[in-house]
Structure formats: C-alpha cells, structure tokens
mmCIF file of C-alpha atoms in Angstrom:
data_model
loop_
_atom_site.group_PDB
_atom_site.id
_atom_site.type_symbol
_atom_site.label_atom_id
_atom_site.label_comp_id
_atom_site.label_asym_id
_atom_site.label_seq_id
_atom_site.Cartn_x
_atom_site.Cartn_y
_atom_site.Cartn_z
ATOM 1 C CA MET R 1 54.123 111.242 124.940
ATOM 2 C CA PRO R 2 56.438 108.734 126.750
ATOM 3 C CA THR R 3 55.321 105.262 126.529
ATOM 4 C CA SER R 4 57.881 103.665 128.787
ATOM 5 C CA SER R 5 57.010 102.446 132.324
ATOM 6 C CA ASN R 6 59.382 102.191 135.211
ATOM 7 C CA PRO R 7 57.336 101.220 138.131
ATOM 8 C CA ASN R 8 58.155 101.046 141.672
ATOM 9 C CA ARG R 9 58.118 97.248 141.559
ATOM 10 C CA PRO R 10 59.581 96.222 138.273
ATOM 11 C CA ASP R 11 59.762 92.676 139.761
ATOM 12 C CA GLN R 12 56.069 92.524 139.327
ATOM 13 C CA PRO R 13 55.308 91.809 135.655
ATOM 14 C CA VAL R 14 52.370 93.742 133.902
ATOM 15 C CA ALA R 15 50.443 91.174 131.715
ATOM 16 C CA GLY R 16 50.906 91.611 128.081
ATOM 17 C CA THR R 17 53.770 94.063 128.358
ATOM 18 C CA TYR R 18 57.473 94.031 127.252
ATOM 19 C CA ARG R 19 60.039 93.610 129.995
ATOM 20 C CA LEU R 20 63.385 95.143 129.121
ATOM 21 C CA HIS R 21 66.247 94.042 131.444
ATOM 22 C CA GLY R 22 69.146 96.489 131.215
ATOM 23 C CA SER R 23 71.858 98.582 132.789
ATOM 24 C CA PRO R 24 72.541 102.355 131.911
ATOM 25 C CA ASP R 25 74.081 102.736 128.468
ATOM 26 C CA SER R 26 74.566 98.959 127.893
ATOM 27 C CA ALA R 27 73.146 97.487 124.613
ATOM 28 C CA ASN R 28 69.583 97.815 126.105
ATOM 29 C CA LEU R 29 69.872 101.486 125.025
ATOM 30 C CA VAL R 30 69.427 100.288 121.309
ATOM 31 C CA VAL R 31 66.304 98.299 122.347
ATOM 32 C CA ARG R 32 64.878 101.116 124.383
ATOM 33 C CA LEU R 33 65.454 103.569 121.493
ATOM 34 C CA MET R 34 63.250 101.320 119.286
ATOM 35 C CA LEU R 35 60.643 100.743 121.911
ATOM 36 C CA GLU R 36 60.256 104.486 122.401
ATOM 37 C CA GLU R 37 60.167 104.952 118.519
ATOM 38 C CA ILE R 38 57.418 102.439 118.063
ATOM 39 C CA GLU R 39 55.493 103.894 121.168
ATOM 40 C CA THR R 40 54.667 100.556 122.686
ATOM 41 C CA PRO R 41 54.462 100.256 126.487
ATOM 42 C CA TYR R 42 57.230 98.336 128.309
ATOM 43 C CA GLN R 43 58.576 97.779 131.783
ATOM 44 C CA TYR R 44 62.083 98.429 132.575
ATOM 45 C CA VAL R 45 63.959 96.106 134.959
ATOM 46 C CA PRO R 46 67.225 97.514 136.205
ATOM 47 C CA VAL R 47 70.252 95.085 136.323
ATOM 48 C CA ASP R 48 72.758 96.360 138.913
ATOM 49 C CA ARG R 49 76.018 95.638 137.219
ATOM 50 C CA LEU R 50 78.050 96.986 140.165
ATOM 51 C CA ARG R 51 76.605 93.921 142.024
ATOM 52 C CA SER R 52 77.123 91.763 139.113
ATOM 53 C CA GLU R 53 73.249 90.932 138.965
ATOM 54 C CA GLN R 54 73.819 89.938 135.358
ATOM 55 C CA ASN R 55 75.698 86.830 136.703
ATOM 56 C CA SER R 56 72.969 85.878 139.219
ATOM 57 C CA ALA R 57 71.094 82.723 139.115
ATOM 58 C CA ALA R 58 67.977 84.570 138.310
ATOM 59 C CA TYR R 59 69.280 86.547 135.466
ATOM 60 C CA LEU R 60 71.149 83.521 133.974
ATOM 61 C CA LYS R 61 67.773 81.996 133.668
ATOM 62 C CA LEU R 62 66.839 84.783 131.157
ATOM 63 C CA ASN R 63 70.256 84.750 129.421
ATOM 64 C CA PRO R 64 72.782 81.965 130.158
ATOM 65 C CA GLN R 65 75.519 84.156 128.828
ATOM 66 C CA GLY R 66 75.018 86.813 131.636
ATOM 67 C CA LEU R 67 74.960 89.425 128.935
ATOM 68 C CA ILE R 68 72.592 92.546 128.742
ATOM 69 C CA PRO R 69 70.048 93.035 127.211
ATOM 70 C CA VAL R 70 67.267 90.579 127.743
ATOM 71 C CA LEU R 71 63.626 91.330 126.460
ATOM 72 C CA GLU R 72 60.688 89.371 127.694
ATOM 73 C CA VAL R 73 58.190 89.262 125.115
ATOM 74 C CA PRO R 74 54.403 88.402 125.532
ATOM 75 C CA GLY R 75 53.458 85.128 123.656
ATOM 76 C CA GLN R 76 57.061 84.000 123.215
ATOM 77 C CA ASP R 77 58.083 80.579 125.062
ATOM 78 C CA ALA R 78 61.461 82.140 126.133
ATOM 79 C CA PRO R 79 63.095 85.571 126.772
ATOM 80 C CA LEU R 80 65.043 87.221 123.863
ATOM 81 C CA PHE R 81 68.499 87.990 124.045
ATOM 82 C CA GLU R 82 71.218 89.074 121.354
ATOM 83 C CA THR R 83 70.582 92.682 120.350
ATOM 84 C CA GLY R 84 70.043 91.953 116.579
ATOM 85 C CA ALA R 85 67.411 89.370 117.324
ATOM 86 C CA ILE R 86 65.601 91.489 119.530
ATOM 87 C CA LEU R 87 65.270 94.380 117.047
ATOM 88 C CA LEU R 88 64.516 91.997 114.087
ATOM 89 C CA HIS R 89 61.702 90.524 116.280
ATOM 90 C CA LEU R 90 60.500 94.000 117.137
ATOM 91 C CA VAL R 91 60.397 94.993 113.363
ATOM 92 C CA ASP R 92 58.333 91.908 112.504
ATOM 93 C CA ALA R 93 56.033 92.143 115.414
ATOM 94 C CA HIS R 94 55.264 95.856 114.798
ATOM 95 C CA GLY R 95 55.795 96.415 111.114
ATOM 96 C CA HIS R 96 57.913 99.441 111.940
ATOM 97 C CA LEU R 97 61.482 100.496 111.620
ATOM 98 C CA GLY R 98 62.421 97.856 109.026
ATOM 99 C CA PRO R 99 61.067 96.563 105.663
ATOM 100 C CA ALA R 100 58.504 93.814 105.517
ATOM 101 C CA VAL R 101 59.544 90.296 104.922
ATOM 102 C CA ASP R 102 58.349 90.337 101.200
ATOM 103 C CA SER R 103 59.929 93.713 100.461
ATOM 104 C CA SER R 104 62.694 93.995 97.806
ATOM 105 C CA GLU R 105 64.637 95.976 100.516
ATOM 106 C CA ARG R 106 64.672 93.098 103.096
ATOM 107 C CA GLY R 107 67.983 91.591 102.088
ATOM 108 C CA ARG R 108 69.733 94.874 102.152
ATOM 109 C CA PHE R 109 68.291 95.447 105.642
ATOM 110 C CA LEU R 110 69.223 92.091 106.930
ATOM 111 C CA LYS R 111 72.921 92.184 105.841
ATOM 112 C CA TRP R 112 73.458 95.519 107.403
ATOM 113 C CA LEU R 113 71.729 94.533 110.480
ATOM 114 C CA PHE R 114 73.886 91.369 110.934
ATOM 115 C CA PHE R 115 76.895 93.414 110.064
ATOM 116 C CA ILE R 116 76.382 95.788 112.763
ATOM 117 C CA SER R 117 75.559 93.122 115.324
ATOM 118 C CA ASN R 118 78.002 90.546 114.402
ATOM 119 C CA THR R 119 80.950 92.654 113.251
ATOM 120 C CA LEU R 120 80.847 96.205 114.429
ATOM 121 C CA HIS R 121 79.163 95.677 117.819
ATOM 122 C CA SER R 122 81.015 92.567 118.633
ATOM 123 C CA GLU R 123 84.408 94.253 117.880
ATOM 124 C CA LEU R 124 83.479 97.177 120.029
ATOM 125 C CA ARG R 125 82.758 94.775 122.946
ATOM 126 C CA ILE R 126 86.171 93.323 122.605
ATOM 127 C CA SER R 127 87.707 96.582 122.513
ATOM 128 C CA PHE R 128 86.040 97.730 125.698
ATOM 129 C CA LYS R 129 87.197 94.524 127.768
ATOM 130 C CA PRO R 130 90.257 93.107 125.794
ATOM 131 C CA TYR R 131 91.523 91.470 129.027
ATOM 132 C CA LYS R 132 88.692 88.948 128.603
ATOM 133 C CA TYR R 133 90.551 87.669 125.623
ATOM 134 C CA VAL R 134 94.181 88.238 126.252
ATOM 135 C CA ALA R 135 96.399 89.208 129.406
ATOM 136 C CA GLU R 136 95.772 92.538 130.902
ATOM 137 C CA GLY R 137 98.620 95.027 130.219
ATOM 138 C CA LYS R 138 100.407 95.493 126.775
ATOM 139 C CA ALA R 139 98.635 92.620 124.957
ATOM 140 C CA ALA R 140 95.123 94.044 125.984
ATOM 141 C CA ASP R 141 96.171 97.530 124.990
ATOM 142 C CA ASP R 142 97.404 96.144 121.661
ATOM 143 C CA LEU R 143 94.348 94.203 120.820
ATOM 144 C CA SER R 144 92.216 97.233 121.782
ATOM 145 C CA GLU R 145 94.326 99.629 119.537
ATOM 146 C CA GLY R 146 94.219 97.145 116.654
ATOM 147 C CA LEU R 147 90.535 96.720 116.754
ATOM 148 C CA ILE R 148 90.097 100.502 116.554
ATOM 149 C CA GLY R 149 91.374 100.392 113.056
ATOM 150 C CA GLN R 150 88.904 97.769 112.009
ATOM 151 C CA ILE R 151 86.063 99.519 113.721
ATOM 152 C CA ALA R 152 86.765 102.810 111.977
ATOM 153 C CA ARG R 153 86.657 100.820 108.595
ATOM 154 C CA SER R 154 83.230 99.551 109.533
ATOM 155 C CA PHE R 155 81.933 103.134 110.219
ATOM 156 C CA GLU R 156 83.306 103.974 106.725
ATOM 157 C CA LEU R 157 81.230 101.225 105.158
ATOM 158 C CA LEU R 158 78.174 102.509 106.966
ATOM 159 C CA ASP R 159 79.029 106.049 105.677
ATOM 160 C CA ARG R 160 79.297 104.810 102.184
ATOM 161 C CA GLU R 161 75.949 102.976 102.452
ATOM 162 C CA ILE R 162 74.191 106.127 103.553
ATOM 163 C CA SER R 163 75.599 107.897 100.548
ATOM 164 C CA ALA R 164 74.490 105.072 98.213
ATOM 165 C CA SER R 165 71.128 104.933 99.514
ATOM 166 C CA GLY R 166 70.560 108.767 99.084
ATOM 167 C CA GLY R 167 70.383 109.221 102.853
ATOM 168 C CA PRO R 168 69.790 110.604 105.265
ATOM 169 C CA TYR R 169 69.562 107.143 106.819
ATOM 170 C CA LEU R 170 71.215 103.866 105.984
ATOM 171 C CA MET R 171 68.125 102.548 104.094
ATOM 172 C CA GLY R 172 67.359 105.874 102.304
ATOM 173 C CA GLN R 173 64.600 108.272 103.465
ATOM 174 C CA ASP R 174 63.224 106.218 106.132
ATOM 175 C CA LEU R 175 64.423 105.603 109.561
ATOM 176 C CA THR R 176 65.037 101.907 110.652
ATOM 177 C CA CYS R 177 66.416 100.221 113.564
ATOM 178 C CA LEU R 178 69.780 100.159 111.570
ATOM 179 C CA ASP R 179 70.178 103.909 112.241
ATOM 180 C CA LEU R 180 69.450 103.606 116.006
ATOM 181 C CA TYR R 181 71.906 100.672 116.101
ATOM 182 C CA ALA R 182 74.747 102.474 114.273
ATOM 183 C CA ALA R 183 74.395 105.657 116.379
ATOM 184 C CA CYS R 184 74.800 103.716 119.562
ATOM 185 C CA CYS R 185 77.902 102.101 118.116
ATOM 186 C CA ALA R 186 79.080 105.557 117.280
ATOM 187 C CA ARG R 187 78.526 106.415 120.837
ATOM 188 C CA TRP R 188 80.267 103.690 122.427
ATOM 189 C CA ALA R 189 83.196 103.938 119.989
ATOM 190 C CA GLN R 190 84.077 107.435 121.387
ATOM 191 C CA ILE R 191 83.956 106.385 125.007
ATOM 192 C CA TYR R 192 84.657 103.446 127.324
ATOM 193 C CA ARG R 193 88.376 102.913 126.862
ATOM 194 C CA ASN R 194 88.174 104.348 123.331
ATOM 195 C CA GLU R 195 88.313 108.089 124.267
ATOM 196 C CA GLY R 196 89.990 109.944 121.582
ATOM 197 C CA LYS R 197 90.693 107.163 119.231
ATOM 198 C CA TRP R 198 87.743 107.721 116.771
ATOM 199 C CA ALA R 199 85.389 110.379 115.878
ATOM 200 C CA PRO R 200 82.694 110.791 113.253
ATOM 201 C CA LEU R 201 84.365 113.752 111.550
ATOM 202 C CA GLY R 202 85.723 111.396 108.851
ATOM 203 C CA THR R 203 82.376 109.890 108.058
ATOM 204 C CA PRO R 204 80.246 112.977 107.301
ATOM 205 C CA ASN R 205 77.174 111.027 106.101
ATOM 206 C CA LEU R 206 77.231 109.090 109.320
ATOM 207 C CA ARG R 207 77.599 112.170 111.416
ATOM 208 C CA ARG R 208 74.731 113.940 109.710
ATOM 209 C CA MET R 209 72.473 110.950 110.509
ATOM 210 C CA ILE R 210 73.463 110.673 114.030
ATOM 211 C CA GLU R 211 72.917 114.438 114.542
ATOM 212 C CA LYS R 212 69.522 114.068 112.952
ATOM 213 C CA LEU R 213 68.718 111.336 115.339
ATOM 214 C CA GLU R 214 69.583 113.620 118.159
ATOM 215 C CA GLU R 215 66.646 115.849 117.143
ATOM 216 C CA ARG R 216 64.084 113.137 117.601
ATOM 217 C CA PRO R 217 61.749 113.175 120.757
ATOM 218 C CA ALA R 218 61.900 109.533 121.202
ATOM 219 C CA VAL R 219 65.588 109.447 121.222
ATOM 220 C CA ASN R 220 65.528 112.181 123.714
ATOM 221 C CA ARG R 221 63.182 110.178 125.903
ATOM 222 C CA ALA R 222 65.200 107.022 125.784
ATOM 223 C CA CYS R 223 68.521 108.825 126.541
ATOM 224 C CA SER R 224 67.122 110.611 129.441
ATOM 225 C CA LEU R 225 65.722 107.429 130.840
ATOM 226 C CA GLU R 226 69.185 105.943 130.466
ATOM 227 C CA GLY R 227 70.939 108.779 132.255
ATOM 228 C CA ILE R 228 72.447 110.194 129.089
ATOM 229 C CA ARG R 229 72.953 113.860 129.017
ATOM 230 C CA GLY R 230 73.967 116.238 126.068
ATOM 231 C CA MET R 231 74.561 115.181 122.559
ATOM 232 C CA PRO R 232 74.337 111.394 122.905
ATOM 233 C CA PHE R 233 75.983 110.381 119.630
ATOM 234 C CA SER R 234 78.098 113.259 118.200
ATOM 235 C CA GLU R 235 79.464 114.426 121.502
ATOM 236 C CA PRO R 236 79.080 111.553 123.955
ATOM 237 C CA LYS R 237 79.876 111.483 127.666
ATOM 238 C CA PRO R 238 80.125 108.229 129.768
ATOM 239 C CA VAL R 239 77.192 107.393 132.087
ATOM 240 C CA THR R 240 77.872 107.251 135.608
ATOM 241 C CA LEU R 241 76.359 104.125 137.188
ATOM 242 C CA PRO R 242 74.045 104.551 140.277
ATOM 243 C CA GLY R 243 76.105 104.080 143.465
ATOM 244 C CA THR R 244 79.274 105.458 141.847
ATOM 245 C CA THR R 245 80.725 109.059 141.776
ATOM 246 C CA ALA R 246 81.488 110.889 138.558
#
C-alpha cells in the first residue's frame, strides 16, 4: 500500500511528516525510493525547474546551493540536503536499509555510500552539465566524454563489490539504500546527455541487481510518482517535465 502523500496543498505542512522537495527524476528519486521502501508517510513538494524555483528565495532558505533534493525532517533544527546525508539519516532514524552503527558491516556500508555520493554521483552531475565548469562547445563535450570513462570504471567497482559480497546486492543478501542509489546512477548514466555512451551490459552483477529492483512494488510506486515509465534502470527513458512536450 503506497504511503506517499501528494496533497492538493503541498505548501501546507502536515505535522510530524517528512516533506520531500523535488522535481521529476532529479536526485529526489533516490530519497523517494527509500521513503517508499521504509513505508513512512511523507509529503512531496514539487519544485518547478522550468521556472527555476530551486533558485527562488524561498527554496534557497532550504538549500542555499539551490540544488535538489531537500528533506524537511520532524525534530531537526534545519532541513537536510545532500543525497548521501539524507539517506544516512533515514537509515539511522528507521533502522532499515543499512547496518546499525555498531554493526561490523557499518564501515563497508559507509565507504560505498560516500563513494557513490562523492565520486559517482558527482561525476555524473558534471557530465550532464559540463558547461558549468568549462566553456560550452568542444571543451564541454570533451569534459563530458572524459568523465564517461571514469563513470564506467566506478560502475565496474560496484559490480566487483556485488560479486565479492555474494550478491545479489552490494552488501550481500540484504537490500540497502546503496542499491537504490547505484540503480539511480545507472539510470542517469544512460540518459541526459549520455545516451549511448554507457550501458550495464559490461557489469553483469550490477545489471542483475537493477533488474531485481525493478520487480519491487515500492520501486514501481516511486517511479510512477516520478513520471518514470517502463524499465527505469535497465532500459531507462528520460522524463518529460510538466509543461514541456516529449
């Protein structure tokens, strides 16, 4: 049973409920996947990227970087941003989708969470919009192309870790937020300026993992709410933002 909430007035907070600020198929997808998996109620507050709402004064009070997502958490003195930080907070708050602080697996979990967040996801973001770092044109194209090789190597490391853990997930038998995060990165690596440059065919363990995720009801709920159709990770298609044409 879906636990997500998308009220007609998302500007009206519901006491004691998470508020996830996001835009279709942005990094909020990872957080939404986790919220659906742990089956906790939340409000979704849409951020209209076509109108650059992420740069509005109201949004910058939530995240001064103007980046998506933001998660407002009951009991916290400030909104959370940074995808990895949000996931880690949810793991510890709910005791689900990650090992406990005193677990012998905690260090292994943390190193891969920060690897995905700080290395893989960061390089993907630069490859989508290289013109933010170098001049648009050949320099931007060269930067994006160069990053694809490093991104592919990062996926190979994840593929090896799945094999070493015995699979089917990064930590072994148990699903964690690492798998949700890696699957989203695999999705984004195949679309959004990177079409045809990388595919999970060369990483069979990773491919089996993302195909397994595609069978999960919570994953299907989250993807439907994000406007994602078909096979979201193994055969991804870009999402069309509301107000644009396909």
